[in-house]
Structures are given as C-alpha cells and as structure tokens.
N, CA, C and O atoms as a Maestro MAE file, in Angstrom:
{
 s_m_m2io_version
 :::
 2.0.0
}

f_m_ct {
 s_m_title
 :::
 protein
 m_atom[312] {
  # First column is atom index #
  i_m_mmod_type
  r_m_x_coord
  r_m_y_coord
  r_m_z_coord
  i_m_residue_number
  s_m_chain_name
  s_m_pdb_residue_name
  s_m_pdb_atom_name
  i_m_atomic_number
  :::
  1 25 -57.214 39.961 -57.653 1 A "UNK " " N  " 7
  2 3 -56.996 38.748 -56.917 1 A "UNK " " CA " 6
  3 2 -56.237 37.735 -57.774 1 A "UNK " " C  " 6
  4 15 -55.346 37.033 -57.295 1 A "UNK " " O  " 8
  5 25 -56.607 37.678 -59.040 2 A "UNK " " N  " 7
  6 3 -55.941 36.736 -59.945 2 A "UNK " " CA " 6
  7 2 -54.464 37.095 -60.112 2 A "UNK " " C  " 6
  8 15 -53.612 36.207 -60.121 2 A "UNK " " O  " 8
  9 25 -54.156 38.378 -60.243 3 A "UNK " " N  " 7
  10 3 -52.760 38.819 -60.406 3 A "UNK " " CA " 6
  11 2 -51.967 38.484 -59.151 3 A "UNK " " C  " 6
  12 15 -50.812 38.070 -59.250 3 A "UNK " " O  " 8
  13 25 -52.554 38.653 -57.986 4 A "UNK " " N  " 7
  14 3 -51.877 38.308 -56.735 4 A "UNK " " CA " 6
  15 2 -51.600 36.811 -56.678 4 A "UNK " " C  " 6
  16 15 -50.551 36.399 -56.182 4 A "UNK " " O  " 8
  17 25 -52.514 35.997 -57.171 5 A "UNK " " N  " 7
  18 3 -52.319 34.549 -57.205 5 A "UNK " " CA " 6
  19 2 -51.163 34.177 -58.132 5 A "UNK " " C  " 6
  20 15 -50.336 33.337 -57.778 5 A "UNK " " O  " 8
  21 25 -51.098 34.784 -59.298 6 A "UNK " " N  " 7
  22 3 -50.002 34.520 -60.237 6 A "UNK " " CA " 6
  23 2 -48.675 34.971 -59.624 6 A "UNK " " C  " 6
  24 15 -47.666 34.279 -59.760 6 A "UNK " " O  " 8
  25 25 -48.667 36.125 -58.951 7 A "UNK " " N  " 7
  26 3 -47.452 36.618 -58.303 7 A "UNK " " CA " 6
  27 2 -46.989 35.655 -57.215 7 A "UNK " " C  " 6
  28 15 -45.786 35.459 -57.040 7 A "UNK " " O  " 8
  29 25 -47.906 35.061 -56.495 8 A "UNK " " N  " 7
  30 3 -47.563 34.086 -55.470 8 A "UNK " " CA " 6
  31 2 -46.937 32.842 -56.084 8 A "UNK " " C  " 6
  32 15 -45.996 32.278 -55.526 8 A "UNK " " O  " 8
  33 25 -47.449 32.419 -57.216 9 A "UNK " " N  " 7
  34 3 -46.884 31.264 -57.916 9 A "UNK " " CA " 6
  35 2 -45.454 31.572 -58.371 9 A "UNK " " C  " 6
  36 15 -44.558 30.745 -58.200 9 A "UNK " " O  " 8
  37 25 -45.243 32.743 -58.944 10 A "UNK " " N  " 7
  38 3 -43.912 33.139 -59.420 10 A "UNK " " CA " 6
  39 2 -42.940 33.230 -58.249 10 A "UNK " " C  " 6
  40 15 -41.809 32.753 -58.340 10 A "UNK " " O  " 8
  41 25 -43.377 33.840 -57.154 11 A "UNK " " N  " 7
  42 3 -42.521 33.966 -55.965 11 A "UNK " " CA " 6
  43 2 -42.144 32.595 -55.403 11 A "UNK " " C  " 6
  44 15 -40.992 32.365 -55.036 11 A "UNK " " O  " 8
  45 25 -43.108 31.700 -55.339 12 A "UNK " " N  " 7
  46 3 -42.854 30.355 -54.835 12 A "UNK " " CA " 6
  47 2 -41.866 29.614 -55.727 12 A "UNK " " C  " 6
  48 15 -40.961 28.941 -55.234 12 A "UNK " " O  " 8
  49 25 -42.043 29.738 -57.038 13 A "UNK " " N  " 7
  50 3 -41.114 29.114 -57.987 13 A "UNK " " CA " 6
  51 2 -39.699 29.642 -57.789 13 A "UNK " " C  " 6
  52 15 -38.738 28.873 -57.756 13 A "UNK " " O  " 8
  53 25 -39.577 30.965 -57.659 14 A "UNK " " N  " 7
  54 3 -38.255 31.564 -57.485 14 A "UNK " " CA " 6
  55 2 -37.617 31.114 -56.177 14 A "UNK " " C  " 6
  56 15 -36.424 30.811 -56.146 14 A "UNK " " O  " 8
  57 25 -38.387 31.065 -55.106 15 A "UNK " " N  " 7
  58 3 -37.834 30.641 -53.822 15 A "UNK " " CA " 6
  59 2 -37.372 29.194 -53.867 15 A "UNK " " C  " 6
  60 15 -36.331 28.860 -53.301 15 A "UNK " " O  " 8
  61 25 -38.124 28.338 -54.525 16 A "UNK " " N  " 7
  62 3 -37.726 26.931 -54.638 16 A "UNK " " CA " 6
  63 2 -36.452 26.775 -55.456 16 A "UNK " " C  " 6
  64 15 -35.570 25.998 -55.091 16 A "UNK " " O  " 8
  65 25 -36.351 27.504 -56.555 17 A "UNK " " N  " 7
  66 3 -35.171 27.403 -57.409 17 A "UNK " " CA " 6
  67 2 -33.929 28.016 -56.759 17 A "UNK " " C  " 6
  68 15 -32.813 27.549 -56.988 17 A "UNK " " O  " 8
  69 25 -34.120 29.065 -55.946 18 A "UNK " " N  " 7
  70 3 -33.001 29.794 -55.358 18 A "UNK " " CA " 6
  71 2 -32.686 29.381 -53.924 18 A "UNK " " C  " 6
  72 15 -31.795 29.962 -53.305 18 A "UNK " " O  " 8
  73 25 -33.388 28.400 -53.387 19 A "UNK " " N  " 7
  74 3 -33.214 28.021 -51.989 19 A "UNK " " CA " 6
  75 2 -31.774 27.611 -51.673 19 A "UNK " " C  " 6
  76 15 -31.190 28.102 -50.707 19 A "UNK " " O  " 8
  77 25 -31.215 26.741 -52.456 20 A "UNK " " N  " 7
  78 3 -29.835 26.289 -52.224 20 A "UNK " " CA " 6
  79 2 -28.843 27.439 -52.396 20 A "UNK " " C  " 6
  80 15 -27.899 27.569 -51.617 20 A "UNK " " O  " 8
  81 25 -29.054 28.262 -53.403 21 A "UNK " " N  " 7
  82 3 -28.181 29.417 -53.643 21 A "UNK " " CA " 6
  83 2 -28.234 30.389 -52.469 21 A "UNK " " C  " 6
  84 15 -27.198 30.901 -52.043 21 A "UNK " " O  " 8
  85 25 -29.432 30.648 -51.942 22 A "UNK " " N  " 7
  86 3 -29.574 31.567 -50.811 22 A "UNK " " CA " 6
  87 2 -28.908 31.017 -49.560 22 A "UNK " " C  " 6
  88 15 -28.279 31.766 -48.811 22 A "UNK " " O  " 8
  89 25 -29.041 29.726 -49.327 23 A "UNK " " N  " 7
  90 3 -28.432 29.120 -48.139 23 A "UNK " " CA " 6
  91 2 -26.912 29.098 -48.219 23 A "UNK " " C  " 6
  92 15 -26.236 29.324 -47.216 23 A "UNK " " O  " 8
  93 25 -26.374 28.830 -49.387 24 A "UNK " " N  " 7
  94 3 -24.916 28.759 -49.521 24 A "UNK " " CA " 6
  95 2 -24.269 30.144 -49.433 24 A "UNK " " C  " 6
  96 15 -23.141 30.265 -48.956 24 A "UNK " " O  " 8
  97 25 -24.959 31.172 -49.881 25 A "UNK " " N  " 7
  98 3 -24.399 32.523 -49.869 25 A "UNK " " CA " 6
  99 2 -24.921 33.383 -48.713 25 A "UNK " " C  " 6
  100 15 -24.480 34.517 -48.523 25 A "UNK " " O  " 8
  101 25 -25.865 32.829 -47.945 26 A "UNK " " N  " 7
  102 3 -26.482 33.543 -46.813 26 A "UNK " " CA " 6
  103 2 -27.199 34.826 -47.260 26 A "UNK " " C  " 6
  104 15 -27.138 35.853 -46.584 26 A "UNK " " O  " 8
  105 25 -27.872 34.747 -48.404 27 A "UNK " " N  " 7
  106 3 -28.669 35.853 -48.906 27 A "UNK " " CA " 6
  107 2 -30.126 35.632 -48.518 27 A "UNK " " C  " 6
  108 15 -30.579 34.495 -48.387 27 A "UNK " " O  " 8
  109 25 -30.845 36.714 -48.337 28 A "UNK " " N  " 7
  110 3 -32.280 36.612 -48.124 28 A "UNK " " CA " 6
  111 2 -32.982 36.764 -49.472 28 A "UNK " " C  " 6
  112 15 -32.400 37.253 -50.441 28 A "UNK " " O  " 8
  113 25 -34.225 36.342 -49.512 29 A "UNK " " N  " 7
  114 3 -34.993 36.483 -50.745 29 A "UNK " " CA " 6
  115 2 -35.190 37.954 -51.077 29 A "UNK " " C  " 6
  116 15 -35.206 38.336 -52.247 29 A "UNK " " O  " 8
  117 25 -35.341 38.776 -50.049 30 A "UNK " " N  " 7
  118 3 -35.501 40.221 -50.249 30 A "UNK " " CA " 6
  119 2 -34.259 40.815 -50.921 30 A "UNK " " C  " 6
  120 15 -34.383 41.665 -51.802 30 A "UNK " " O  " 8
  121 25 -33.069 40.375 -50.514 31 A "UNK " " N  " 7
  122 3 -31.840 40.883 -51.115 31 A "UNK " " CA " 6
  123 2 -31.744 40.480 -52.589 31 A "UNK " " C  " 6
  124 15 -31.283 41.258 -53.424 31 A "UNK " " O  " 8
  125 25 -32.176 39.283 -52.892 32 A "UNK " " N  " 7
  126 3 -32.160 38.829 -54.284 32 A "UNK " " CA " 6
  127 2 -33.133 39.651 -55.125 32 A "UNK " " C  " 6
  128 15 -32.811 40.035 -56.249 32 A "UNK " " O  " 8
  129 25 -34.316 39.922 -54.587 33 A "UNK " " N  " 7
  130 3 -35.282 40.749 -55.318 33 A "UNK " " CA " 6
  131 2 -34.756 42.166 -55.532 33 A "UNK " " C  " 6
  132 15 -34.965 42.755 -56.592 33 A "UNK " " O  " 8
  133 25 -34.077 42.707 -54.530 34 A "UNK " " N  " 7
  134 3 -33.498 44.044 -54.682 34 A "UNK " " CA " 6
  135 2 -32.409 44.052 -55.761 34 A "UNK " " C  " 6
  136 15 -32.271 45.024 -56.504 34 A "UNK " " O  " 8
  137 25 -31.647 42.976 -55.839 35 A "UNK " " N  " 7
  138 3 -30.599 42.885 -56.860 35 A "UNK " " CA " 6
  139 2 -31.217 42.772 -58.254 35 A "UNK " " C  " 6
  140 15 -30.731 43.393 -59.199 35 A "UNK " " O  " 8
  141 25 -32.277 41.988 -58.385 36 A "UNK " " N  " 7
  142 3 -32.937 41.846 -59.688 36 A "UNK " " CA " 6
  143 2 -33.693 43.110 -60.078 36 A "UNK " " C  " 6
  144 15 -33.928 43.352 -61.262 36 A "UNK " " O  " 8
  145 25 -34.070 43.910 -59.101 37 A "UNK " " N  " 7
  146 3 -34.764 45.165 -59.387 37 A "UNK " " CA " 6
  147 2 -33.847 46.154 -60.109 37 A "UNK " " C  " 6
  148 15 -34.322 47.069 -60.783 37 A "UNK " " O  " 8
  149 25 -32.546 45.970 -59.967 38 A "UNK " " N  " 7
  150 3 -31.575 46.859 -60.609 38 A "UNK " " CA " 6
  151 2 -31.425 46.585 -62.100 38 A "UNK " " C  " 6
  152 15 -30.861 47.408 -62.821 38 A "UNK " " O  " 8
  153 25 -31.920 45.446 -62.573 39 A "UNK " " N  " 7
  154 3 -31.819 45.095 -63.990 39 A "UNK " " CA " 6
  155 2 -32.791 45.962 -64.775 39 A "UNK " " C  " 6
  156 15 -33.997 45.944 -64.530 39 A "UNK " " O  " 8
  157 25 -32.255 46.715 -65.714 40 A "UNK " " N  " 7
  158 3 -33.069 47.592 -66.552 40 A "UNK " " CA " 6
  159 2 -32.854 47.220 -68.016 40 A "UNK " " C  " 6
  160 15 -31.729 47.227 -68.514 40 A "UNK " " O  " 8
  161 25 -33.941 46.899 -68.688 41 A "UNK " " N  " 7
  162 3 -33.893 46.541 -70.098 41 A "UNK " " CA " 6
  163 2 -34.490 47.661 -70.935 41 A "UNK " " C  " 6
  164 15 -35.441 48.324 -70.520 41 A "UNK " " O  " 8
  165 25 -33.920 47.864 -72.117 42 A "UNK " " N  " 7
  166 3 -34.494 48.811 -73.060 42 A "UNK " " CA " 6
  167 2 -34.789 48.068 -74.354 42 A "UNK " " C  " 6
  168 15 -34.088 47.125 -74.721 42 A "UNK " " O  " 8
  169 25 -35.824 48.505 -75.027 43 A "UNK " " N  " 7
  170 3 -36.194 47.877 -76.290 43 A "UNK " " CA " 6
  171 2 -35.574 48.652 -77.439 43 A "UNK " " C  " 6
  172 15 -35.601 49.883 -77.458 43 A "UNK " " O  " 8
  173 25 -35.030 47.939 -78.373 44 A "UNK " " N  " 7
  174 3 -34.429 48.555 -79.547 44 A "UNK " " CA " 6
  175 2 -35.525 49.163 -80.420 44 A "UNK " " C  " 6
  176 15 -36.593 48.576 -80.588 44 A "UNK " " O  " 8
  177 25 -35.252 50.328 -80.965 45 A "UNK " " N  " 7
  178 3 -36.238 51.002 -81.816 45 A "UNK " " CA " 6
  179 2 -36.427 50.265 -83.144 45 A "UNK " " C  " 6
  180 15 -37.510 50.289 -83.729 45 A "UNK " " O  " 8
  181 25 -35.363 49.614 -83.610 46 A "UNK " " N  " 7
  182 3 -35.431 48.909 -84.895 46 A "UNK " " CA " 6
  183 2 -36.157 47.570 -84.793 46 A "UNK " " C  " 6
  184 15 -36.867 47.163 -85.713 46 A "UNK " " O  " 8
  185 25 -35.972 46.897 -83.670 47 A "UNK " " N  " 7
  186 3 -36.561 45.569 -83.500 47 A "UNK " " CA " 6
  187 2 -37.408 45.570 -82.235 47 A "UNK " " C  " 6
  188 15 -36.902 45.833 -81.144 47 A "UNK " " O  " 8
  189 25 -38.669 45.282 -82.378 48 A "UNK " " N  " 7
  190 3 -39.580 45.357 -81.230 48 A "UNK " " CA " 6
  191 2 -39.328 44.267 -80.204 48 A "UNK " " C  " 6
  192 15 -39.620 44.463 -79.024 48 A "UNK " " O  " 8
  193 25 -38.796 43.128 -80.613 49 A "UNK " " N  " 7
  194 3 -38.557 42.025 -79.679 49 A "UNK " " CA " 6
  195 2 -37.097 41.945 -79.248 49 A "UNK " " C  " 6
  196 15 -36.696 40.960 -78.628 49 A "UNK " " O  " 8
  197 25 -36.310 42.942 -79.556 50 A "UNK " " N  " 7
  198 3 -34.897 42.939 -79.208 50 A "UNK " " CA " 6
  199 2 -34.676 43.844 -77.995 50 A "UNK " " C  " 6
  200 15 -34.885 45.055 -78.068 50 A "UNK " " O  " 8
  201 25 -34.254 43.247 -76.884 51 A "UNK " " N  " 7
  202 3 -34.009 43.994 -75.659 51 A "UNK " " CA " 6
  203 2 -32.524 44.000 -75.346 51 A "UNK " " C  " 6
  204 15 -31.804 43.049 -75.652 51 A "UNK " " O  " 8
  205 25 -32.075 45.093 -74.729 52 A "UNK " " N  " 7
  206 3 -30.684 45.216 -74.290 52 A "UNK " " CA " 6
  207 2 -30.670 45.715 -72.862 52 A "UNK " " C  " 6
  208 15 -31.600 46.384 -72.412 52 A "UNK " " O  " 8
  209 25 -29.604 45.379 -72.155 53 A "UNK " " N  " 7
  210 3 -29.439 45.880 -70.796 53 A "UNK " " CA " 6
  211 2 -29.017 47.334 -70.833 53 A "UNK " " C  " 6
  212 15 -28.185 47.729 -71.650 53 A "UNK " " O  " 8
  213 25 -29.586 48.120 -69.954 54 A "UNK " " N  " 7
  214 3 -29.210 49.515 -69.851 54 A "UNK " " CA " 6
  215 2 -27.857 49.647 -69.154 54 A "UNK " " C  " 6
  216 15 -27.032 50.473 -69.544 54 A "UNK " " O  " 8
  217 25 -27.631 48.829 -68.121 55 A "UNK " " N  " 7
  218 3 -26.371 48.807 -67.383 55 A "UNK " " CA " 6
  219 2 -25.775 47.406 -67.464 55 A "UNK " " C  " 6
  220 15 -26.515 46.437 -67.635 55 A "UNK " " O  " 8
  221 25 -24.458 47.278 -67.345 56 A "UNK " " N  " 7
  222 3 -23.870 45.934 -67.329 56 A "UNK " " CA " 6
  223 2 -24.378 45.134 -66.133 56 A "UNK " " C  " 6
  224 15 -24.608 45.689 -65.059 56 A "UNK " " O  " 8
  225 25 -24.550 43.842 -66.324 57 A "UNK " " N  " 7
  226 3 -25.045 43.007 -65.233 57 A "UNK " " CA " 6
  227 2 -23.912 42.686 -64.265 57 A "UNK " " C  " 6
  228 15 -22.749 42.600 -64.658 57 A "UNK " " O  " 8
  229 25 -24.266 42.511 -63.007 58 A "UNK " " N  " 7
  230 3 -23.288 42.157 -61.993 58 A "UNK " " CA " 6
  231 2 -23.143 40.645 -61.950 58 A "UNK " " C  " 6
  232 15 -23.945 39.909 -62.524 58 A "UNK " " O  " 8
  233 25 -22.110 40.202 -61.262 59 A "UNK " " N  " 7
  234 3 -21.879 38.766 -61.122 59 A "UNK " " CA " 6
  235 2 -23.052 38.111 -60.400 59 A "UNK " " C  " 6
  236 15 -23.492 37.021 -60.767 59 A "UNK " " O  " 8
  237 25 -23.548 38.786 -59.377 60 A "UNK " " N  " 7
  238 3 -24.675 38.246 -58.614 60 A "UNK " " CA " 6
  239 2 -25.923 38.117 -59.480 60 A "UNK " " C  " 6
  240 15 -26.649 37.130 -59.373 60 A "UNK " " O  " 8
  241 25 -26.177 39.096 -60.331 61 A "UNK " " N  " 7
  242 3 -27.337 39.036 -61.222 61 A "UNK " " CA " 6
  243 2 -27.210 37.863 -62.187 61 A "UNK " " C  " 6
  244 15 -28.184 37.152 -62.434 61 A "UNK " " O  " 8
  245 25 -26.021 37.660 -62.729 62 A "UNK " " N  " 7
  246 3 -25.812 36.532 -63.642 62 A "UNK " " CA " 6
  247 2 -26.001 35.201 -62.923 62 A "UNK " " C  " 6
  248 15 -26.581 34.272 -63.485 62 A "UNK " " O  " 8
  249 25 -25.518 35.098 -61.683 63 A "UNK " " N  " 7
  250 3 -25.675 33.862 -60.914 63 A "UNK " " CA " 6
  251 2 -27.143 33.580 -60.621 63 A "UNK " " C  " 6
  252 15 -27.590 32.437 -60.724 63 A "UNK " " O  " 8
  253 25 -27.893 34.613 -60.258 64 A "UNK " " N  " 7
  254 3 -29.317 34.441 -59.962 64 A "UNK " " CA " 6
  255 2 -30.063 33.980 -61.203 64 A "UNK " " C  " 6
  256 15 -30.892 33.073 -61.130 64 A "UNK " " O  " 8
  257 25 -29.775 34.595 -62.333 65 A "UNK " " N  " 7
  258 3 -30.438 34.224 -63.590 65 A "UNK " " CA " 6
  259 2 -30.124 32.780 -63.944 65 A "UNK " " C  " 6
  260 15 -31.006 32.049 -64.395 65 A "UNK " " O  " 8
  261 25 -28.877 32.356 -63.746 66 A "UNK " " N  " 7
  262 3 -28.510 30.966 -64.030 66 A "UNK " " CA " 6
  263 2 -29.206 30.009 -63.066 66 A "UNK " " C  " 6
  264 15 -29.651 28.938 -63.478 66 A "UNK " " O  " 8
  265 25 -29.305 30.379 -61.789 67 A "UNK " " N  " 7
  266 3 -29.975 29.527 -60.802 67 A "UNK " " CA " 6
  267 2 -31.457 29.368 -61.102 67 A "UNK " " C  " 6
  268 15 -32.052 28.348 -60.752 67 A "UNK " " O  " 8
  269 25 -32.052 30.344 -61.736 68 A "UNK " " N  " 7
  270 3 -33.464 30.263 -62.110 68 A "UNK " " CA " 6
  271 2 -33.683 29.395 -63.347 68 A "UNK " " C  " 6
  272 15 -34.820 29.173 -63.763 68 A "UNK " " O  " 8
  273 25 -32.594 28.908 -63.930 69 A "UNK " " N  " 7
  274 3 -32.714 28.035 -65.090 69 A "UNK " " CA " 6
  275 2 -32.844 28.797 -66.393 69 A "UNK " " C  " 6
  276 15 -33.266 28.229 -67.400 69 A "UNK " " O  " 8
  277 25 -32.486 30.075 -66.391 70 A "UNK " " N  " 7
  278 3 -32.548 30.891 -67.598 70 A "UNK " " CA " 6
  279 2 -31.138 31.093 -68.123 70 A "UNK " " C  " 6
  280 15 -30.164 30.946 -67.385 70 A "UNK " " O  " 8
  281 25 -31.036 31.426 -69.387 71 A "UNK " " N  " 7
  282 3 -29.723 31.696 -69.956 71 A "UNK " " CA " 6
  283 2 -29.426 33.185 -69.860 71 A "UNK " " C  " 6
  284 15 -30.287 34.006 -70.179 71 A "UNK " " O  " 8
  285 25 -28.218 33.548 -69.424 72 A "UNK " " N  " 7
  286 3 -27.884 34.974 -69.305 72 A "UNK " " CA " 6
  287 2 -27.960 35.726 -70.619 72 A "UNK " " C  " 6
  288 15 -28.297 36.910 -70.633 72 A "UNK " " O  " 8
  289 25 -27.650 35.053 -71.738 73 A "UNK " " N  " 7
  290 3 -27.695 35.752 -73.024 73 A "UNK " " CA " 6
  291 2 -29.125 36.073 -73.455 73 A "UNK " " C  " 6
  292 15 -29.323 36.924 -74.322 73 A "UNK " " O  " 8
  293 25 -30.115 35.417 -72.876 74 A "UNK " " N  " 7
  294 3 -31.515 35.729 -73.187 74 A "UNK " " CA " 6
  295 2 -31.871 37.120 -72.667 74 A "UNK " " C  " 6
  296 15 -32.787 37.762 -73.182 74 A "UNK " " O  " 8
  297 25 -31.147 37.586 -71.646 75 A "UNK " " N  " 7
  298 3 -31.370 38.903 -71.089 75 A "UNK " " CA " 6
  299 2 -30.299 39.890 -71.523 75 A "UNK " " C  " 6
  300 15 -30.296 41.036 -71.073 75 A "UNK " " O  " 8
  301 25 -29.397 39.464 -72.384 76 A "UNK " " N  " 7
  302 3 -28.303 40.345 -72.791 76 A "UNK " " CA " 6
  303 2 -27.252 40.472 -71.704 76 A "UNK " " C  " 6
  304 15 -26.529 41.467 -71.662 76 A "UNK " " O  " 8
  305 25 -27.154 39.494 -70.831 77 A "UNK " " N  " 7
  306 3 -26.223 39.562 -69.693 77 A "UNK " " CA " 6
  307 2 -24.866 38.954 -70.016 77 A "UNK " " C  " 6
  308 15 -24.130 38.576 -69.104 77 A "UNK " " O  " 8
  309 25 -24.531 38.855 -71.250 78 A "UNK " " N  " 7
  310 3 -23.274 38.199 -71.614 78 A "UNK " " CA " 6
  311 2 -22.099 39.067 -71.290 78 A "UNK " " C  " 6
  312 15 -20.957 38.674 -71.529 78 A "UNK " " O  " 8
  :::
 }
 m_bond[311] {
  # First column is bond index #
  i_m_from
  i_m_to
  i_m_order
  :::
  1 1 2 1
  2 2 3 1
  3 3 4 2
  4 3 5 1
  5 5 6 1
  6 6 7 1
  7 7 8 2
  8 7 9 1
  9 9 10 1
  10 10 11 1
  11 11 12 2
  12 11 13 1
  13 13 14 1
  14 14 15 1
  15 15 16 2
  16 15 17 1
  17 17 18 1
  18 18 19 1
  19 19 20 2
  20 19 21 1
  21 21 22 1
  22 22 23 1
  23 23 24 2
  24 23 25 1
  25 25 26 1
  26 26 27 1
  27 27 28 2
  28 27 29 1
  29 29 30 1
  30 30 31 1
  31 31 32 2
  32 31 33 1
  33 33 34 1
  34 34 35 1
  35 35 36 2
  36 35 37 1
  37 37 38 1
  38 38 39 1
  39 39 40 2
  40 39 41 1
  41 41 42 1
  42 42 43 1
  43 43 44 2
  44 43 45 1
  45 45 46 1
  46 46 47 1
  47 47 48 2
  48 47 49 1
  49 49 50 1
  50 50 51 1
  51 51 52 2
  52 51 53 1
  53 53 54 1
  54 54 55 1
  55 55 56 2
  56 55 57 1
  57 57 58 1
  58 58 59 1
  59 59 60 2
  60 59 61 1
  61 61 62 1
  62 62 63 1
  63 63 64 2
  64 63 65 1
  65 65 66 1
  66 66 67 1
  67 67 68 2
  68 67 69 1
  69 69 70 1
  70 70 71 1
  71 71 72 2
  72 71 73 1
  73 73 74 1
  74 74 75 1
  75 75 76 2
  76 75 77 1
  77 77 78 1
  78 78 79 1
  79 79 80 2
  80 79 81 1
  81 81 82 1
  82 82 83 1
  83 83 84 2
  84 83 85 1
  85 85 86 1
  86 86 87 1
  87 87 88 2
  88 87 89 1
  89 89 90 1
  90 90 91 1
  91 91 92 2
  92 91 93 1
  93 93 94 1
  94 94 95 1
  95 95 96 2
  96 95 97 1
  97 97 98 1
  98 98 99 1
  99 99 100 2
  100 99 101 1
  101 101 102 1
  102 102 103 1
  103 103 104 2
  104 103 105 1
  105 105 106 1
  106 106 107 1
  107 107 108 2
  108 107 109 1
  109 109 110 1
  110 110 111 1
  111 111 112 2
  112 111 113 1
  113 113 114 1
  114 114 115 1
  115 115 116 2
  116 115 117 1
  117 117 118 1
  118 118 119 1
  119 119 120 2
  120 119 121 1
  121 121 122 1
  122 122 123 1
  123 123 124 2
  124 123 125 1
  125 125 126 1
  126 126 127 1
  127 127 128 2
  128 127 129 1
  129 129 130 1
  130 130 131 1
  131 131 132 2
  132 131 133 1
  133 133 134 1
  134 134 135 1
  135 135 136 2
  136 135 137 1
  137 137 138 1
  138 138 139 1
  139 139 140 2
  140 139 141 1
  141 141 142 1
  142 142 143 1
  143 143 144 2
  144 143 145 1
  145 145 146 1
  146 146 147 1
  147 147 148 2
  148 147 149 1
  149 149 150 1
  150 150 151 1
  151 151 152 2
  152 151 153 1
  153 153 154 1
  154 154 155 1
  155 155 156 2
  156 155 157 1
  157 157 158 1
  158 158 159 1
  159 159 160 2
  160 159 161 1
  161 161 162 1
  162 162 163 1
  163 163 164 2
  164 163 165 1
  165 165 166 1
  166 166 167 1
  167 167 168 2
  168 167 169 1
  169 169 170 1
  170 170 171 1
  171 171 172 2
  172 171 173 1
  173 173 174 1
  174 174 175 1
  175 175 176 2
  176 175 177 1
  177 177 178 1
  178 178 179 1
  179 179 180 2
  180 179 181 1
  181 181 182 1
  182 182 183 1
  183 183 184 2
  184 183 185 1
  185 185 186 1
  186 186 187 1
  187 187 188 2
  188 187 189 1
  189 189 190 1
  190 190 191 1
  191 191 192 2
  192 191 193 1
  193 193 194 1
  194 194 195 1
  195 195 196 2
  196 195 197 1
  197 197 198 1
  198 198 199 1
  199 199 200 2
  200 199 201 1
  201 201 202 1
  202 202 203 1
  203 203 204 2
  204 203 205 1
  205 205 206 1
  206 206 207 1
  207 207 208 2
  208 207 209 1
  209 209 210 1
  210 210 211 1
  211 211 212 2
  212 211 213 1
  213 213 214 1
  214 214 215 1
  215 215 216 2
  216 215 217 1
  217 217 218 1
  218 218 219 1
  219 219 220 2
  220 219 221 1
  221 221 222 1
  222 222 223 1
  223 223 224 2
  224 223 225 1
  225 225 226 1
  226 226 227 1
  227 227 228 2
  228 227 229 1
  229 229 230 1
  230 230 231 1
  231 231 232 2
  232 231 233 1
  233 233 234 1
  234 234 235 1
  235 235 236 2
  236 235 237 1
  237 237 238 1
  238 238 239 1
  239 239 240 2
  240 239 241 1
  241 241 242 1
  242 242 243 1
  243 243 244 2
  244 243 245 1
  245 245 246 1
  246 246 247 1
  247 247 248 2
  248 247 249 1
  249 249 250 1
  250 250 251 1
  251 251 252 2
  252 251 253 1
  253 253 254 1
  254 254 255 1
  255 255 256 2
  256 255 257 1
  257 257 258 1
  258 258 259 1
  259 259 260 2
  260 259 261 1
  261 261 262 1
  262 262 263 1
  263 263 264 2
  264 263 265 1
  265 265 266 1
  266 266 267 1
  267 267 268 2
  268 267 269 1
  269 269 270 1
  270 270 271 1
  271 271 272 2
  272 271 273 1
  273 273 274 1
  274 274 275 1
  275 275 276 2
  276 275 277 1
  277 277 278 1
  278 278 279 1
  279 279 280 2
  280 279 281 1
  281 281 282 1
  282 282 283 1
  283 283 284 2
  284 283 285 1
  285 285 286 1
  286 286 287 1
  287 287 288 2
  288 287 289 1
  289 289 290 1
  290 290 291 1
  291 291 292 2
  292 291 293 1
  293 293 294 1
  294 294 295 1
  295 295 296 2
  296 295 297 1
  297 297 298 1
  298 298 299 1
  299 299 300 2
  300 299 301 1
  301 301 302 1
  302 302 303 1
  303 303 304 2
  304 303 305 1
  305 305 306 1
  306 306 307 1
  307 307 308 2
  308 307 309 1
  309 309 310 1
  310 310 311 1
  311 311 312 2
  :::
 }
}
C-alpha cells in the first residue's frame, strides 16, 4: 500500500510538470510513459554509481527529461 502511495505521488508530480508539454504536443500521459520505458541504463563495472545509456536517447526523451526539471547529462542523454 505504501509503494502504491509513493507511485501515486510520483505520477501526480510528473503529470503536473508535463501538463503544458502534453497539451502543446497533443501527447497522452500513457504515450510519455511508453517513451520513457524505452530508456535503458547500464551500470559501469568499474564505477558503481556511473550509469550509461544502452541506446541513444531520442529527441522526445530529452524533451521529457528537461520538462521534468532534470538535466539530460545526469542520465547520459547528451
């Protein structure tokens, strides 16, 4: 129950931050989640806290990450 509550908070935060972006591009929240589901990170064997993208990020993924107030380089999306 607690995990579901935290997930609801995260979902609400994402919807609030992405509301204007979704309206301007006519995207649904489901489409945004499907796009973010494609992001695959791998951890470097040498550094435990160093993550890299498995595949190059798309323009849409970079835009979503920026709209959420995160930096793309934090995810290796440069």
